[in-house]
CSV table of C-alpha atoms in Angstrom, one decimal:
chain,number,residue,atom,x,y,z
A,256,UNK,CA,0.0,0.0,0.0
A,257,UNK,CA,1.5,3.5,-1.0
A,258,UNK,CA,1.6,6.2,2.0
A,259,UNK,CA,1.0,9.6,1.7
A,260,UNK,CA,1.5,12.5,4.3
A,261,UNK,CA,0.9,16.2,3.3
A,262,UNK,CA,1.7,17.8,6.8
A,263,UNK,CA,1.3,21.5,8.1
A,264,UNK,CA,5.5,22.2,9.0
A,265,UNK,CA,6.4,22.7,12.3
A,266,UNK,CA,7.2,26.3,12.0
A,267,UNK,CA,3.7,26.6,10.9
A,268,UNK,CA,2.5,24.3,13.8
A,269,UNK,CA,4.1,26.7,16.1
A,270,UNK,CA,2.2,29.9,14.7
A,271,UNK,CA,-0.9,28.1,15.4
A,272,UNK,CA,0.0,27.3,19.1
A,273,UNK,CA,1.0,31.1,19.4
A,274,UNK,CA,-2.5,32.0,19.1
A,275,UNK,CA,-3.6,29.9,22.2
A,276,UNK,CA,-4.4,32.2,25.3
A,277,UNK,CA,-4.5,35.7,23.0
A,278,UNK,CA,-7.7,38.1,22.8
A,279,UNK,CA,-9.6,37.1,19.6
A,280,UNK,CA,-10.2,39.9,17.2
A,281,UNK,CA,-11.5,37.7,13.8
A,282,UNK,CA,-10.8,35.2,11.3
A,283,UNK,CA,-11.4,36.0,7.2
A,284,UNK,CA,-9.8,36.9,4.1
A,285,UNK,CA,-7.5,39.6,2.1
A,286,UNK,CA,-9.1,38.0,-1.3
A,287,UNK,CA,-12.5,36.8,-1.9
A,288,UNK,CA,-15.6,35.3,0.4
A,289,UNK,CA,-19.0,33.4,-1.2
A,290,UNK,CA,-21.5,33.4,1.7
A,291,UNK,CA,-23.6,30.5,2.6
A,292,UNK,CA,-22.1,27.6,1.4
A,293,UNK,CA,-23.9,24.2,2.8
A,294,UNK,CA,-20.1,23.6,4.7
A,295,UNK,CA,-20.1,27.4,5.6
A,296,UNK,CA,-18.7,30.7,4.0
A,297,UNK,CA,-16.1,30.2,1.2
A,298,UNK,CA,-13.0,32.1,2.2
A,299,UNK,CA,-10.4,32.3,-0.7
A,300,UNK,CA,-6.5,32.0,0.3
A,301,UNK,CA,-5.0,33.4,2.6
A,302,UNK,CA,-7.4,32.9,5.1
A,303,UNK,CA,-6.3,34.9,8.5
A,304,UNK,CA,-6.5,34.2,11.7
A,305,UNK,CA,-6.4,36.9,14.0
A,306,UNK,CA,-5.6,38.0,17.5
A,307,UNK,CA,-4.7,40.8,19.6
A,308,UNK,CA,-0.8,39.4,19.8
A,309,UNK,CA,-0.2,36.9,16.9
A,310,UNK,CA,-2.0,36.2,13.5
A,311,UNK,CA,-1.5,33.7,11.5
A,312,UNK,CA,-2.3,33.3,7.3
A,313,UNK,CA,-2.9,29.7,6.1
A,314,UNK,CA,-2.7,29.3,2.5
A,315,UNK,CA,-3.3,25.8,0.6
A,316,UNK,CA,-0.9,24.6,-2.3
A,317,UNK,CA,-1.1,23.0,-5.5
A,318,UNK,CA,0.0,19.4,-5.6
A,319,UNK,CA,-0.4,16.7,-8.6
A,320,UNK,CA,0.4,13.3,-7.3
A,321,UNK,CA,0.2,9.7,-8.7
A,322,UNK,CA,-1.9,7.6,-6.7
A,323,UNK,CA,-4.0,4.8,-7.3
A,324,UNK,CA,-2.6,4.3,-11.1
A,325,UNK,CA,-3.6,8.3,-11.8
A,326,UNK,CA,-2.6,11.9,-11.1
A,327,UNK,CA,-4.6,13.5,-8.6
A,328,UNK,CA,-5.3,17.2,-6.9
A,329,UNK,CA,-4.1,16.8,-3.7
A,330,UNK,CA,-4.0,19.9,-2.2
A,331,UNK,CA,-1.4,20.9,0.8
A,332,UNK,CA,-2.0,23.5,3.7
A,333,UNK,CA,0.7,25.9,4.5
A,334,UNK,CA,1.6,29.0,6.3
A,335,UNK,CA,2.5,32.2,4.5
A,336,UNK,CA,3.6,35.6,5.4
A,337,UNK,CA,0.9,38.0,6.3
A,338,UNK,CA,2.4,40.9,5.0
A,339,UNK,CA,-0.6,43.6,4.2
A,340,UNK,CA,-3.2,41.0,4.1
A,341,UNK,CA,-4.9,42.2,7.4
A,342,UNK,CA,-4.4,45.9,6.4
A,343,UNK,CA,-6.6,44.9,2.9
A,344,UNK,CA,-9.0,42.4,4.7
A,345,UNK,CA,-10.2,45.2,6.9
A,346,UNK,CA,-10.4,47.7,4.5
A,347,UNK,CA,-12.8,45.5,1.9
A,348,UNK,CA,-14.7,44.0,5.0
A,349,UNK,CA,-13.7,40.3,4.5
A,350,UNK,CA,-13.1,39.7,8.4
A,351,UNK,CA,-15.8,37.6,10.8
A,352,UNK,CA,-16.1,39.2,14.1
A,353,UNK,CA,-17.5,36.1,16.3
A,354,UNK,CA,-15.9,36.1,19.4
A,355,UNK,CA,-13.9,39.1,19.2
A,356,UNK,CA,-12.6,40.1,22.7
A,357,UNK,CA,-13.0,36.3,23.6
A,358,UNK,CA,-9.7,34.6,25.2
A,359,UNK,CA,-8.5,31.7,22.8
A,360,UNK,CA,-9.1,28.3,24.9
A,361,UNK,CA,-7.9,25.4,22.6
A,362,UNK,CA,-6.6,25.2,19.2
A,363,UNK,CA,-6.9,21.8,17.6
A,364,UNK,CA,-5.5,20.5,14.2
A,365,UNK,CA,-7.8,19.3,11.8
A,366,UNK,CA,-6.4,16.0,9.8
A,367,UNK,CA,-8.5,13.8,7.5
A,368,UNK,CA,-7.3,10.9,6.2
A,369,UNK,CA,-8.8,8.7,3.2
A,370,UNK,CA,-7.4,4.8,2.7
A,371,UNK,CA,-8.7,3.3,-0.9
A,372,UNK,CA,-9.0,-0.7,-0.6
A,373,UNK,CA,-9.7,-2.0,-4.2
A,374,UNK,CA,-10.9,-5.7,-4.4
A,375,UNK,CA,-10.8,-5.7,-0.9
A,376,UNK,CA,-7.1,-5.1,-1.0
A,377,UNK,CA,-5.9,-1.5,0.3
A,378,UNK,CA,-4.3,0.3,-2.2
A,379,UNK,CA,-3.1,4.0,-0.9
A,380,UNK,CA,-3.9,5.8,2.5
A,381,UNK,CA,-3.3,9.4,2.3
A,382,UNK,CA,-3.0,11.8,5.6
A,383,UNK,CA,-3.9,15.3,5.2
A,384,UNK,CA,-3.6,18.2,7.1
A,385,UNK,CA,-7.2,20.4,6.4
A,386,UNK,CA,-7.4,23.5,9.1
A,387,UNK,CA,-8.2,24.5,12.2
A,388,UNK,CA,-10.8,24.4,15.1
A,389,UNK,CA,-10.0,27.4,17.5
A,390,UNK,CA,-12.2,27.5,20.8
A,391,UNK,CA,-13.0,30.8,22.3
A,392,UNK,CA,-14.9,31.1,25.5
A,393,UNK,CA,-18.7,31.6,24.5
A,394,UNK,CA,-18.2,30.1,20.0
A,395,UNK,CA,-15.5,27.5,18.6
A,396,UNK,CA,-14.7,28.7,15.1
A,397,UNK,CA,-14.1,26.0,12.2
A,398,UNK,CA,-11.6,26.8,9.3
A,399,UNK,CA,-11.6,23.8,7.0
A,400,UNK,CA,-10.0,23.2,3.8
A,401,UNK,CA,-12.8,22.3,0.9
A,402,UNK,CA,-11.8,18.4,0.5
A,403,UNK,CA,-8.5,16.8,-0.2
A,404,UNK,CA,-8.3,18.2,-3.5
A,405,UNK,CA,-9.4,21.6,-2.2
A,406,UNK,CA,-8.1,25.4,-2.8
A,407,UNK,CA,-10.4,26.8,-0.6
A,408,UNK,CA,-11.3,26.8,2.9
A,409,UNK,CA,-14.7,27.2,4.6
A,410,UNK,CA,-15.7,29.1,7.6
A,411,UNK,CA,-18.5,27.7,10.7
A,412,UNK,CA,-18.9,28.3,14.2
A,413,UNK,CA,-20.0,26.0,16.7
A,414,UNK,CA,-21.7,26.5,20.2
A,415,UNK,CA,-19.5,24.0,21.3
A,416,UNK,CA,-16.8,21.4,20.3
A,417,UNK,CA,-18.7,18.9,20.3
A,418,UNK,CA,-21.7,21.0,18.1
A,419,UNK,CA,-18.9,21.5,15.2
A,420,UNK,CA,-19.9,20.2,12.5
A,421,UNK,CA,-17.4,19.6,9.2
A,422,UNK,CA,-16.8,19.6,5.5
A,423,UNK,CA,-17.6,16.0,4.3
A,424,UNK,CA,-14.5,15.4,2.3
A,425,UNK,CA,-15.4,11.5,2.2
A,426,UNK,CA,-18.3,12.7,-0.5
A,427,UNK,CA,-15.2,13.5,-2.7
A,428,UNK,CA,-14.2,10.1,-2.9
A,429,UNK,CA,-17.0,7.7,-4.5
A,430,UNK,CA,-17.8,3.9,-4.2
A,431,UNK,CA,-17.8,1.5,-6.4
A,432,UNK,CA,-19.1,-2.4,-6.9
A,433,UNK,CA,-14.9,-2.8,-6.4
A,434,UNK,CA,-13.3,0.3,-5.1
A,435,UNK,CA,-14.2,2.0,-1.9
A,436,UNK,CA,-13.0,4.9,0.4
A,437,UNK,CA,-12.4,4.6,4.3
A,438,UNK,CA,-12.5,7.8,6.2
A,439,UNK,CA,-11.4,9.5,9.3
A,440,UNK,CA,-10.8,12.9,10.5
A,441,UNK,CA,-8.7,13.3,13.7
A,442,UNK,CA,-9.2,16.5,16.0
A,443,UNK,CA,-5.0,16.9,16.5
A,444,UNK,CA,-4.8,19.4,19.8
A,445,UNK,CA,-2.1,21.8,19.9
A,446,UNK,CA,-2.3,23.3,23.3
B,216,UNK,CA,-20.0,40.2,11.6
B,217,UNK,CA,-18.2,41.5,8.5
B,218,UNK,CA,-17.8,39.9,5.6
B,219,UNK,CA,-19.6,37.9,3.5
B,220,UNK,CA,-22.1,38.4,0.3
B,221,UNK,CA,-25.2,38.2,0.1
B,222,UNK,CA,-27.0,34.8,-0.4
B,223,UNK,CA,-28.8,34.2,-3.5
B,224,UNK,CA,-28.4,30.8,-4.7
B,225,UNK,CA,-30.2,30.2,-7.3
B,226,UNK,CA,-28.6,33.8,-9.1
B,227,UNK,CA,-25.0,32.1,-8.3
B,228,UNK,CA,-25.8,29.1,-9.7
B,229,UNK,CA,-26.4,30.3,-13.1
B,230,UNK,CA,-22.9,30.5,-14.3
B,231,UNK,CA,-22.5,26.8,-13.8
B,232,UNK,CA,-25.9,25.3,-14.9
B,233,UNK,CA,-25.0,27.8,-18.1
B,234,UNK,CA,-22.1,26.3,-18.5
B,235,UNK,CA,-23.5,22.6,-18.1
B,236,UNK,CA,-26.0,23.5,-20.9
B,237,UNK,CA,-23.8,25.0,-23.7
B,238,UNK,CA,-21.4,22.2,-23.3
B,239,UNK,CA,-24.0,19.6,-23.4
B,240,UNK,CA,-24.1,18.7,-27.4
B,241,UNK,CA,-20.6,18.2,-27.3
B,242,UNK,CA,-19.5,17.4,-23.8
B,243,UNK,CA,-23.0,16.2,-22.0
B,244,UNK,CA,-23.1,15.7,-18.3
B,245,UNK,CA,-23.7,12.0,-17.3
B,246,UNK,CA,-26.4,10.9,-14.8
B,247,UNK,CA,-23.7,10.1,-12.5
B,248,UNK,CA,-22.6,13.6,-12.2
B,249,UNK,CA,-19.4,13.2,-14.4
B,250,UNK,CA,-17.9,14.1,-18.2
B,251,UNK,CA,-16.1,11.8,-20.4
B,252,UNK,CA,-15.8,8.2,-19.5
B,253,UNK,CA,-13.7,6.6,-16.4
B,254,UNK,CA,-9.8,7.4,-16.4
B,255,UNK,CA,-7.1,4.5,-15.9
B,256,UNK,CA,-7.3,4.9,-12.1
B,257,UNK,CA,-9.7,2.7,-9.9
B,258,UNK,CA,-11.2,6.4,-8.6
B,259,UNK,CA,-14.4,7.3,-10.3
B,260,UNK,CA,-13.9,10.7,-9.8
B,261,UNK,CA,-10.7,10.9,-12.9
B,262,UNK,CA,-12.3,11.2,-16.0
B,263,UNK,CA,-11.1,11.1,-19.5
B,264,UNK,CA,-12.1,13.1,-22.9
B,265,UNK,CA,-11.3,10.9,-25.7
B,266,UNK,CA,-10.9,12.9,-29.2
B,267,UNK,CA,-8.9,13.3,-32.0
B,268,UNK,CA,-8.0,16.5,-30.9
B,269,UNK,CA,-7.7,16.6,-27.5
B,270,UNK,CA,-6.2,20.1,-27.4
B,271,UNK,CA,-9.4,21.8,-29.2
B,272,UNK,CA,-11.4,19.6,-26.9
B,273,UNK,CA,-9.7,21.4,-24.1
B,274,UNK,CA,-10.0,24.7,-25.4
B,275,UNK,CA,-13.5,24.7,-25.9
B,276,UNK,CA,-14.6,22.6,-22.6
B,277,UNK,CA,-12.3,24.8,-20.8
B,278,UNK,CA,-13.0,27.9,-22.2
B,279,UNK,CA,-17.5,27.0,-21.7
B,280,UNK,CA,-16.4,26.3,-17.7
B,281,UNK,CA,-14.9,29.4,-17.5
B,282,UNK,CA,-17.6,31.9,-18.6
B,283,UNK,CA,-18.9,34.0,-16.2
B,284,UNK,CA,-16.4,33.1,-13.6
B,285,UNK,CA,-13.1,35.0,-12.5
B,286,UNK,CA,-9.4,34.1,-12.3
B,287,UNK,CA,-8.5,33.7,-8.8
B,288,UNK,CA,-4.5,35.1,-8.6
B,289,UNK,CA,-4.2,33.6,-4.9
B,290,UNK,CA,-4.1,30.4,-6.7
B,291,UNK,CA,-0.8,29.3,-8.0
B,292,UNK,CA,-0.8,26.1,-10.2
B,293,UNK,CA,1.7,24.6,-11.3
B,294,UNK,CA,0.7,25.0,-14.7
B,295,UNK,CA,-2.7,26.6,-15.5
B,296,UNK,CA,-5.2,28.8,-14.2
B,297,UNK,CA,-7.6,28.6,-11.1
B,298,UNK,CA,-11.3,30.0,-11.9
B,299,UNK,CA,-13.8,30.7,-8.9
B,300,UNK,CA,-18.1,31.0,-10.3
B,301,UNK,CA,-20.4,33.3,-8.0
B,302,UNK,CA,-21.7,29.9,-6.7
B,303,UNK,CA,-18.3,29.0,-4.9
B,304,UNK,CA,-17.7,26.1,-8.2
B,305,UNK,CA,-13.8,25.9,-8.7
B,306,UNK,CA,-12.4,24.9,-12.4
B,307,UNK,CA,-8.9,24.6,-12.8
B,308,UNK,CA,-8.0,24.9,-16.5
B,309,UNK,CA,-4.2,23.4,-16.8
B,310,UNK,CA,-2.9,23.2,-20.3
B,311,UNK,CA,-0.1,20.5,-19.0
B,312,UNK,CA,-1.4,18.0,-15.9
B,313,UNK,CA,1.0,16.0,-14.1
B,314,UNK,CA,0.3,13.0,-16.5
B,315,UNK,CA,1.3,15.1,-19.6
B,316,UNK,CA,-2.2,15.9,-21.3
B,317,UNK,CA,-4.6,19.0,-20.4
B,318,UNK,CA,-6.8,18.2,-17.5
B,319,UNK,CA,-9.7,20.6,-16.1
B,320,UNK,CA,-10.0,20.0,-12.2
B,321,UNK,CA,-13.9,21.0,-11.3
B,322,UNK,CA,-14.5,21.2,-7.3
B,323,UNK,CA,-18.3,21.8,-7.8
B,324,UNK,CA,-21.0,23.6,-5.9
B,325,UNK,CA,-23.9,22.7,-8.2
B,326,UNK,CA,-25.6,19.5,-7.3
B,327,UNK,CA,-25.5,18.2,-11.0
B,328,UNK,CA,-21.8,18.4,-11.0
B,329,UNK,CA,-19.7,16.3,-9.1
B,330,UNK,CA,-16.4,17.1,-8.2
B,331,UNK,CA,-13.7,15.5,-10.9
B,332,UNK,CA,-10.7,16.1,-12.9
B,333,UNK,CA,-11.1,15.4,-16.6
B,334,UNK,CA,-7.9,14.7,-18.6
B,335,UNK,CA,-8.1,15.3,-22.7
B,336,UNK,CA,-6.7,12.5,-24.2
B,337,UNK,CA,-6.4,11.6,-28.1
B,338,UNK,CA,-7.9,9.4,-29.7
B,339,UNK,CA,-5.7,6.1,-31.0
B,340,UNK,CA,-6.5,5.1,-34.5
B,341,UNK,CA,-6.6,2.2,-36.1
């Protein structure tokens, strides 16, 4: 069976965990936002992540690989500099407010992981980084990545942890009479 | 709450179900949600476009996909350009895939569609 890992670094890891006990001010975009998705708002890369001490831009990379016998999308999350993206974001009004002034509680790592068994055979498992679940004191915010293949992420907010609800990346993977698709997503904390 | 535009699905979906419609003649939309015919690959989701000219083929599927949506810069492909439609659909037009032939990635937000990456491949004669 072939392996594949598409990892956020550890320098990007660490950016994340920076964010843990800082005043919330609001997560969005410096490019583009579609409202009212089924998974949530579509936020266009970067997408920001933003507190009173430390923000953080997640951005989501090309990547063609060969699995299975074919080339697919498989996408790969990354940080990138923020440079005047909060500057532009606030200016064109592409930041959510929920939460603001809240303390960041918990900051978990989203992974999702898909493992194709062909005539009852496994043939690839593939382990993906996809975003971020951030608790705040009275709202947990969900930043997810739009599937395996995805160059988007999409924005909810949860009462509580255990009230998030995600992107259904398995749907991107269909079932055959010989080929199927086994799915997990992992909540990874970082605090 | 910042952010955001305003909701009007069935205005957003217009570009795609446009797009589903011109193309249907010569590219029609199976039942199952997919173009073409299954790739190589065990996964349902890679397609293939078999012609004689696979290049044209491209141009004109690509070029029917893209109408009415806009180039989205923040997107760096290796090869190619990334297209976002009002409805949140994503088509990635890349002249030169991975595999060698043009391929048109589709992450899809319109029910009809679902999300596949088509590869244009020519036809082998005799």
């Amino acid at each position: 069976m072939d392996e594949f890992g598409y990892h956020l670094e550890d320098s990007a890891i660490n950016d994340l965990v920076m964010l843990m006990g800082a005043t919330w001010d609001s997560v969005g975009t410096s490019n583009r936002v579609i409202g009212d998705l089924e998974a949530g708002d579509l936020l266009t890369c970067p997408a920001l992540l933003i507190t009173d001490q430390h923000s953080v831009a997640l951005s989501i990379d090309d990547n063609e690989d060969l699995i299975g016998g074919d080339y697919e999308t498989l996408t790969i999350l990354k940080a990138v500099p923020i440079g005047d993206s909060i500057k532009k974001a606030r200016k064109q009004g592409t930041l959510f407010f929920h939460g603001k002034g809240e303390r960041v509680r918990s900051i978990h790592l989203i992974r999702e992981e898909v493992t194709q068994i062909s005539n009852g055979t496994p043939t690839f498992h593939i382990s993906s980084d996809s975003g971020v679940v951030i608790a705040l004191e009275s709202v947990v915010i969900r930043l997810q990545r739009r599937g395996l293949d995805g160059f988007d992420f999409l924005l909810a907010q949860a009462p509580s942890l255990d009230e998030v609800s995600f992107y259904r990346a398995d749907q991107d993977w269909p079932m055959s009479l010989t080929v199927t698709h086994e799915f997990r997503r992992d909540l990874i904390s970082l605090t | 709450m910042g952010g955001g535009s305003s909701a009007n699905p069935s205005a957003r979906s217009s570009s795609t179900g446009r797009a589903i419609n011109a193309l249907q003649n010569e590219f029609p939309l199976g039942r199952n949600g997919y173009f073409g015919e299954p790739g190589t690959s065990k996964t349902e989701k890679n397609r293939q476009i078999i012609s004689e000219d696979p290049d044209s083929s491209f141009q004109r599927f690509s070029k029917g996909w893209t109408r009415g949506a806009k180039v989205d810069s923040s997107v760096k492909l290796t090869d190619g350009t990334s297209y976002l439609h009002p409805d949140g659909t994503r088509v990635n037009v890349r002249p030169t895939s991975a595999s060698g032939s043009p391929a048109v990635d589709i992450k899809s937000s319109n029910p009809r569609v679902k999300d596949q990456k088509i590869h244009f491949e020519g036809a082998i004669n005799g």
